[in-house]
Coordinates of N, CA and C and ligand atoms in Angstrom, one line a residue:
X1 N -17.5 58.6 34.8 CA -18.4 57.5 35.1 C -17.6 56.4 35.8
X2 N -18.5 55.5 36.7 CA -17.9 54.6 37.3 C -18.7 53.4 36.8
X3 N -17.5 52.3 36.5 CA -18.6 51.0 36.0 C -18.8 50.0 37.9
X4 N -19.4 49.6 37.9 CA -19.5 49.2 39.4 C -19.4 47.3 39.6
X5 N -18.5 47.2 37.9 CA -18.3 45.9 37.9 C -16.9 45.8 37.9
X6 N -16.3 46.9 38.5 CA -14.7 47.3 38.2 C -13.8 47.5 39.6
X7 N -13.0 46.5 39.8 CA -12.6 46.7 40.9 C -11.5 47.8 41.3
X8 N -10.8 48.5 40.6 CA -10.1 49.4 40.5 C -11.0 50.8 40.7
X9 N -12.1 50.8 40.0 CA -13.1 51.7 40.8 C -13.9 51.9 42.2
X10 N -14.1 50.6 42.5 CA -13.8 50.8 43.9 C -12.9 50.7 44.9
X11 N -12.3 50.6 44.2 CA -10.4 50.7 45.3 C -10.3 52.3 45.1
X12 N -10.1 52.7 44.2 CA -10.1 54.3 44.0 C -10.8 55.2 44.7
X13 N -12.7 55.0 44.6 CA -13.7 55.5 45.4 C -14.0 55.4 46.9
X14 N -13.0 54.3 47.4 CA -12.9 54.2 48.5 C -14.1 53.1 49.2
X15 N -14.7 52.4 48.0 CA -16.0 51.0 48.4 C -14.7 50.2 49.2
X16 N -13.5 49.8 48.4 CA -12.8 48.8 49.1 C -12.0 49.3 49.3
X17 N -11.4 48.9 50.8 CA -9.7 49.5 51.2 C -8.6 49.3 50.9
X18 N -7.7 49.7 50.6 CA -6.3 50.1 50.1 C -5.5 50.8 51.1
X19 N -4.3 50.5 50.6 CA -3.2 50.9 51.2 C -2.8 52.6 50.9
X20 N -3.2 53.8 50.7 CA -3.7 54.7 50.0 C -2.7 55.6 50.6
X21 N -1.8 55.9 49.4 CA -0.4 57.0 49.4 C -0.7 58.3 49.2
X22 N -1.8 58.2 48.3 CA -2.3 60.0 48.0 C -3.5 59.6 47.6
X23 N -4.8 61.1 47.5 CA -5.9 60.8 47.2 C -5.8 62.6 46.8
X24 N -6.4 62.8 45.9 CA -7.3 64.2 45.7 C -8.4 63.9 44.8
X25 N -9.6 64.8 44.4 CA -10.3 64.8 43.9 C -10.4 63.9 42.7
X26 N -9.8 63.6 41.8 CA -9.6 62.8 40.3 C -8.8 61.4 40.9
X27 N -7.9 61.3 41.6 CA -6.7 60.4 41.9 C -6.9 59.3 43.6
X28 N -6.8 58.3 43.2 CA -5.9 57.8 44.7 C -5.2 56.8 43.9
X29 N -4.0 56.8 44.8 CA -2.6 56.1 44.8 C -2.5 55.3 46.0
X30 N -2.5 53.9 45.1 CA -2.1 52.6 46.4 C -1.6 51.7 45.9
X31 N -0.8 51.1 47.1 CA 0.2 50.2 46.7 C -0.6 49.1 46.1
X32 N 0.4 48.1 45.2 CA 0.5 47.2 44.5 C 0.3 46.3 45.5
X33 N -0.4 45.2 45.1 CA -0.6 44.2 46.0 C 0.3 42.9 46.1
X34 N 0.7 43.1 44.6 CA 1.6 42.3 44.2 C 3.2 42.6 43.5
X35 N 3.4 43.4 44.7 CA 4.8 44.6 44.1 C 6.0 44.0 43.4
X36 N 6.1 44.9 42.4 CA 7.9 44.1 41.9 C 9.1 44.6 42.5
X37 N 8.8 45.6 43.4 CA 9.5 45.9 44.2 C 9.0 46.7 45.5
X38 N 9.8 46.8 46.4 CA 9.0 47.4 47.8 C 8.5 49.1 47.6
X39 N 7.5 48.8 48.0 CA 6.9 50.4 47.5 C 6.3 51.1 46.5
X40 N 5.8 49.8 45.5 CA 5.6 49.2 43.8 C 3.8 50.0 44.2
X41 N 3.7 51.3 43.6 CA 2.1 51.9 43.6 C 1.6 52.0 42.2
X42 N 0.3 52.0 42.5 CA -0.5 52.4 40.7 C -1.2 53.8 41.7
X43 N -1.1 54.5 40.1 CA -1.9 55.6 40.2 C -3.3 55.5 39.7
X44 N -4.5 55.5 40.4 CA -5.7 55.2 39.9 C -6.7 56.2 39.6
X45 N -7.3 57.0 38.4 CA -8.5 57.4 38.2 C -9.4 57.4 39.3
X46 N -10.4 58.5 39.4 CA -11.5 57.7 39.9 C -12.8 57.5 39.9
X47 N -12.5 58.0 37.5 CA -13.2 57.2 37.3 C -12.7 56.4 36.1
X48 N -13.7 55.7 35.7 CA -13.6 54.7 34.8 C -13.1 54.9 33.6
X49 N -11.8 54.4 33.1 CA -11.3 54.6 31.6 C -10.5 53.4 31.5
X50 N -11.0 52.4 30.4 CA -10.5 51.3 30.3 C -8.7 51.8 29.9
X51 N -8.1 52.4 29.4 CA -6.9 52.5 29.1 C -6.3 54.0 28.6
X52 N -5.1 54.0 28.1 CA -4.6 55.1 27.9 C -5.7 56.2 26.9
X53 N -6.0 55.0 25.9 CA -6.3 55.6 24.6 C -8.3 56.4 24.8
X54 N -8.7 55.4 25.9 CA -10.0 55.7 27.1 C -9.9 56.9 27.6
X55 N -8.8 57.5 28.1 CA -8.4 59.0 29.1 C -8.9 60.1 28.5
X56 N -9.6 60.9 29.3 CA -9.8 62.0 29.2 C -9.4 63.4 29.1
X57 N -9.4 64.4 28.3 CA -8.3 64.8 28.8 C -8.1 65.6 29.6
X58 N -8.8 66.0 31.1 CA -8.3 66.6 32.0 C -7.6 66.2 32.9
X59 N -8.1 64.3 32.4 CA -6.8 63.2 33.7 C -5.2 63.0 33.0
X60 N -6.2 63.2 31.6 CA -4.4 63.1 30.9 C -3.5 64.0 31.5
X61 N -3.9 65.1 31.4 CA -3.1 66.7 31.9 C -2.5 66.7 33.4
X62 N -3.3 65.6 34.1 CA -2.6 65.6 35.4 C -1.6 64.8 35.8
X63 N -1.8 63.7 34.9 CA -1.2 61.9 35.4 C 0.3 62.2 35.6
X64 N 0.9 62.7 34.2 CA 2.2 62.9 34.4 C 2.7 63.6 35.5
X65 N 1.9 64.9 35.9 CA 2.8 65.0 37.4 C 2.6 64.8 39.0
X66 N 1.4 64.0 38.3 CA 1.3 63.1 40.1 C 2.2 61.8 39.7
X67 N 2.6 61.5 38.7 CA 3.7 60.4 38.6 C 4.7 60.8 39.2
X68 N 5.3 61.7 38.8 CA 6.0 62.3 39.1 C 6.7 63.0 40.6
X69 N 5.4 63.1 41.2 CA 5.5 63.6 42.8 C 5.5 62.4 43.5
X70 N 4.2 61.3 43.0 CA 4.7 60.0 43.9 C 6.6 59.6 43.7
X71 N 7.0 59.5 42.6 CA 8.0 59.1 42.8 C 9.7 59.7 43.5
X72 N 8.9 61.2 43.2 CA 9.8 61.6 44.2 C 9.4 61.6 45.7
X73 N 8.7 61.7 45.8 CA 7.9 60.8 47.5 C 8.6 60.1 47.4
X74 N 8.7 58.6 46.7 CA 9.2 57.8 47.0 C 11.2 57.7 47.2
X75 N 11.7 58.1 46.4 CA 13.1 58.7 46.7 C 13.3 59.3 48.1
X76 N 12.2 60.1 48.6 CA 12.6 61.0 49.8 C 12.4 60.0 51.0
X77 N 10.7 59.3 50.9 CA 10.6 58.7 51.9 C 11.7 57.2 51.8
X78 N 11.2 56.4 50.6 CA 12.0 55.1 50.8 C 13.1 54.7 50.7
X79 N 13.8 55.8 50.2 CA 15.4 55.8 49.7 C 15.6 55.3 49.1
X80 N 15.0 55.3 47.9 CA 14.9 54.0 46.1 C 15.9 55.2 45.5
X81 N 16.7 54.4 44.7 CA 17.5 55.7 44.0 C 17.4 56.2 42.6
X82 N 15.4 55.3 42.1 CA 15.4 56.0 41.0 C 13.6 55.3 40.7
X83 N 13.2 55.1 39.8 CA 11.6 54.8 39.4 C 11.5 54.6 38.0
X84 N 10.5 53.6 38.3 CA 10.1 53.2 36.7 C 8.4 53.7 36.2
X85 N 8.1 54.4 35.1 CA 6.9 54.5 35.1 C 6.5 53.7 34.1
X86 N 5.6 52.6 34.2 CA 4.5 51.7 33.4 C 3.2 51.6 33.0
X87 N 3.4 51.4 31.8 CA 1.7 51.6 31.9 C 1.0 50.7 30.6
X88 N 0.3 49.9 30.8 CA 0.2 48.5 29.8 C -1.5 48.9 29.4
X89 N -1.5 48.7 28.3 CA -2.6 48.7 27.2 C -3.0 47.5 26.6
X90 N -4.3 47.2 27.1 CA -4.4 45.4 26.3 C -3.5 44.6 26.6
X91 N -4.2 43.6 27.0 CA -3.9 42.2 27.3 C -2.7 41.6 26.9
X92 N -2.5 41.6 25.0 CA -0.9 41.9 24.7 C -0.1 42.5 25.2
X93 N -0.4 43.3 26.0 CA 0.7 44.1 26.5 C 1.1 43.7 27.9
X94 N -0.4 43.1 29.0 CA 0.1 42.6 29.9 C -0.9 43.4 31.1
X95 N -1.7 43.9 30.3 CA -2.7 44.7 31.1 C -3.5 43.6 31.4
X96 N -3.9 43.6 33.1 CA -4.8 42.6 33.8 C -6.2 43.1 34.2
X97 N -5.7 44.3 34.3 CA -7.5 44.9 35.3 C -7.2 46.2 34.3
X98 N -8.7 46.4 33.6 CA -9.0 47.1 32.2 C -9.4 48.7 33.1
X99 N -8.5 48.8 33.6 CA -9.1 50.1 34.4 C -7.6 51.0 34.3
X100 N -7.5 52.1 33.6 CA -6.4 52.6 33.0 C -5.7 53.1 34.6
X101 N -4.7 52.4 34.5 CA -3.6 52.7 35.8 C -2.1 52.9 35.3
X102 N -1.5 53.6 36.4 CA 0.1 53.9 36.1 C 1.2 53.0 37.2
X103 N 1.3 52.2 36.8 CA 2.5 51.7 37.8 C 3.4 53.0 37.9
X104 N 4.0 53.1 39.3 CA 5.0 53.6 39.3 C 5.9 52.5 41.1
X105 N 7.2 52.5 39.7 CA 7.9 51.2 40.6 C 9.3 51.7 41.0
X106 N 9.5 51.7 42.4 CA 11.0 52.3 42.7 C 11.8 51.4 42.9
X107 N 12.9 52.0 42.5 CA 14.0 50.9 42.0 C 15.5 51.1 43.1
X108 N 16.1 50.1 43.9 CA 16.9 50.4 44.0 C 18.8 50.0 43.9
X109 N 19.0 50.8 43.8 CA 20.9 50.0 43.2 C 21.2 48.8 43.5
X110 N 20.5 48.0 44.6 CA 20.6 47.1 45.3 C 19.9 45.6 44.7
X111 N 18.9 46.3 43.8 CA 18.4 45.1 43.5 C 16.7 45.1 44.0
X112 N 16.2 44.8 43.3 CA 15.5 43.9 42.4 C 16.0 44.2 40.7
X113 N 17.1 43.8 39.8 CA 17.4 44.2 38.8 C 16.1 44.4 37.6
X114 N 15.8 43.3 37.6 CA 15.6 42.9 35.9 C 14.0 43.4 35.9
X115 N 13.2 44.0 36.6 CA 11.9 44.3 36.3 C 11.4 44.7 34.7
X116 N 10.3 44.4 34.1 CA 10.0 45.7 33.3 C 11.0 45.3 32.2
X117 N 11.9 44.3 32.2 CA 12.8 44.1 31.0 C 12.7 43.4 29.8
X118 N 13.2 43.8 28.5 CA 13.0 43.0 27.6 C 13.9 42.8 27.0
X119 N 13.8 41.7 26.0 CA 15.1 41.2 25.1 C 14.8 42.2 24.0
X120 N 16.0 42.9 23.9 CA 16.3 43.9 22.6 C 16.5 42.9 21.0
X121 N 15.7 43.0 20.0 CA 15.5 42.4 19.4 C 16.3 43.3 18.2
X122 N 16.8 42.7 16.8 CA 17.2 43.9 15.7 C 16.7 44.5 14.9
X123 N 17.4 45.6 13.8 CA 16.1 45.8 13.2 C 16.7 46.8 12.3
X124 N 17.4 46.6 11.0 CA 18.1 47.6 10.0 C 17.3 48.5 9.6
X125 N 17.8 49.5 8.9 CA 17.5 50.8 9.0 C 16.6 50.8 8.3
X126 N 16.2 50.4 6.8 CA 15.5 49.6 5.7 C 13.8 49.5 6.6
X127 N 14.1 48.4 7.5 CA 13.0 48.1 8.2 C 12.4 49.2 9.2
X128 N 13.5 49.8 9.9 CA 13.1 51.1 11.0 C 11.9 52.1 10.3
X129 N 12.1 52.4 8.9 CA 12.0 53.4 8.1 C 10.4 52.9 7.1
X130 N 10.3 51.5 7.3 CA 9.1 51.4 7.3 C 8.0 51.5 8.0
X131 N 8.3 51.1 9.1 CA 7.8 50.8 10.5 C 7.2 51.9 10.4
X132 N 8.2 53.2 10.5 CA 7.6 54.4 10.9 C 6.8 54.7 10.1
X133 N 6.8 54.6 8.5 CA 5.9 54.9 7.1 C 4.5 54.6 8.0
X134 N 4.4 53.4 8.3 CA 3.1 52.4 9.0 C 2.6 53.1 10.1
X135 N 3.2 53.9 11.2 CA 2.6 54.2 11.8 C 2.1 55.4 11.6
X136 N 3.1 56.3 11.1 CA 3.0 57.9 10.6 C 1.6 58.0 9.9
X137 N 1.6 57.1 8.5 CA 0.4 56.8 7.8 C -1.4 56.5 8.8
X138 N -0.9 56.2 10.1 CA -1.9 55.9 10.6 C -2.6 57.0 11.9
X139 N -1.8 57.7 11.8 CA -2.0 58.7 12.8 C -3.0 59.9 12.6
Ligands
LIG1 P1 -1.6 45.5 34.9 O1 -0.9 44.2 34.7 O2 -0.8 46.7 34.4 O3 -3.1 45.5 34.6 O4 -1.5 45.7 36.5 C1 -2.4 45.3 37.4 C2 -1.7 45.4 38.8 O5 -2.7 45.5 39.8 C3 -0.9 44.2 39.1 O6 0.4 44.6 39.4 C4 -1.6 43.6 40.4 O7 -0.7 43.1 41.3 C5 -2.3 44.8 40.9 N1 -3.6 44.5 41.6 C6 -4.6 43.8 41.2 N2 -5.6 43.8 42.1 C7 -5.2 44.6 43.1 C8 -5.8 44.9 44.4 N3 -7.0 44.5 44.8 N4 -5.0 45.7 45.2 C9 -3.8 46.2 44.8 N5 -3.2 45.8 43.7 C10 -3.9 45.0 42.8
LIG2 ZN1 -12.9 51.0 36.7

C-alpha cells in the first residue's frame, strides 16, 4: 500500500525526484538530502510501512542485502573505508519521516568521526540481568 500523504512514498514511486542509486521492483535508494557524510543513502520501500516493526516480510528478507550491496557500491565507487547501517523507530529514537527507511552512511578514516555516537552509560551485572528478565518476558 501506498499512503499518498507520505513523502517517502513518492520519492520511492518516482511522483518526486531523487537522486536515485538503485531501484528494482520493492526498493529505490537515494541519497540523503541532508547527509552525515558524502554519499549518506536511505534505502526506501516502495511501499508504505511506518517502521521496522510495520515490515513485511518479503521486504524484511531483502533489506539486509541490498544494505549490504549499496555499501559495498559505496567502498568501490567512493572510496569510504567502511559504513554504518541505521535505522530509527519512533520519534524517541529520532525517526523524522514515519516511512520505514535504512540509512546507510559511509564512513571515512579521514573524518567525519563522531556520527551515530553515543555516550556509553553503566550498568552492573545485577541490573543487565534484569533488563533482560523485562524484555525476554515480553517477547
Ligand atoms: P530519520 O531521522 O531516520 O527519519 O531520517 C530521515 C532522513 O531523511 C533524514 O536524514 C533527512 O535528511 C532525510 N530526508 C528527509 N526528506 C528528504 C528528501 N525529500 N530527500 C532526501 N532525503 C530526505
Ligand atoms: Zn510512505
Amino acid at each position: 500500500m501506498i499512503d499518498e500523504s507520505c513523502i517517502f512514498c513518492k520519492i520511492a514511486n518516482g511522483q518526486i525526484p531523487s537522486a536515485t542509486v538503485y531501484e528494482d521492483e520493492k526498493f529505490r535508494v537515494i541519497l540523503d538530502m541532508g547527509p552525515a557524510t558524502k554519499g549518506h543513502a536511505l534505502i526506501l520501500p516502495k511501499e508504505h510501512f511506518k517502521n521496522v516493526c510495520d515490515l513485511n516480510e518479503a521486504y524484511g528478507k531483502e533489506v539486509l542485502a541490498l544494505a549490504a550491496k549499496i555499501g559495498q557500491g559505496m567502498m568501490k565507487g567512493l572510496g569510504c573505508d567502511g559504513f554504518n547501517l541505521v535505522q530509527n523507530n519512533g520519534k524517541a529514537a529520532g525517526q523524522t519521516v514515519m516511512h520505514f527507511h535504512v540509512h546507510v552512511i559511509p564512513r571515512y578514516a579521514d573524518g567525519p568521526k563522531n556520527i551515530a555516537a553515543w555516550e556509553p552509560q553503566t550498568a552492573d551485572g545485577e541490573e543487565l540481568k534484569h533488563l533482560a528478565e523485562q524484555i525476554k518476558n515480553a517477547l
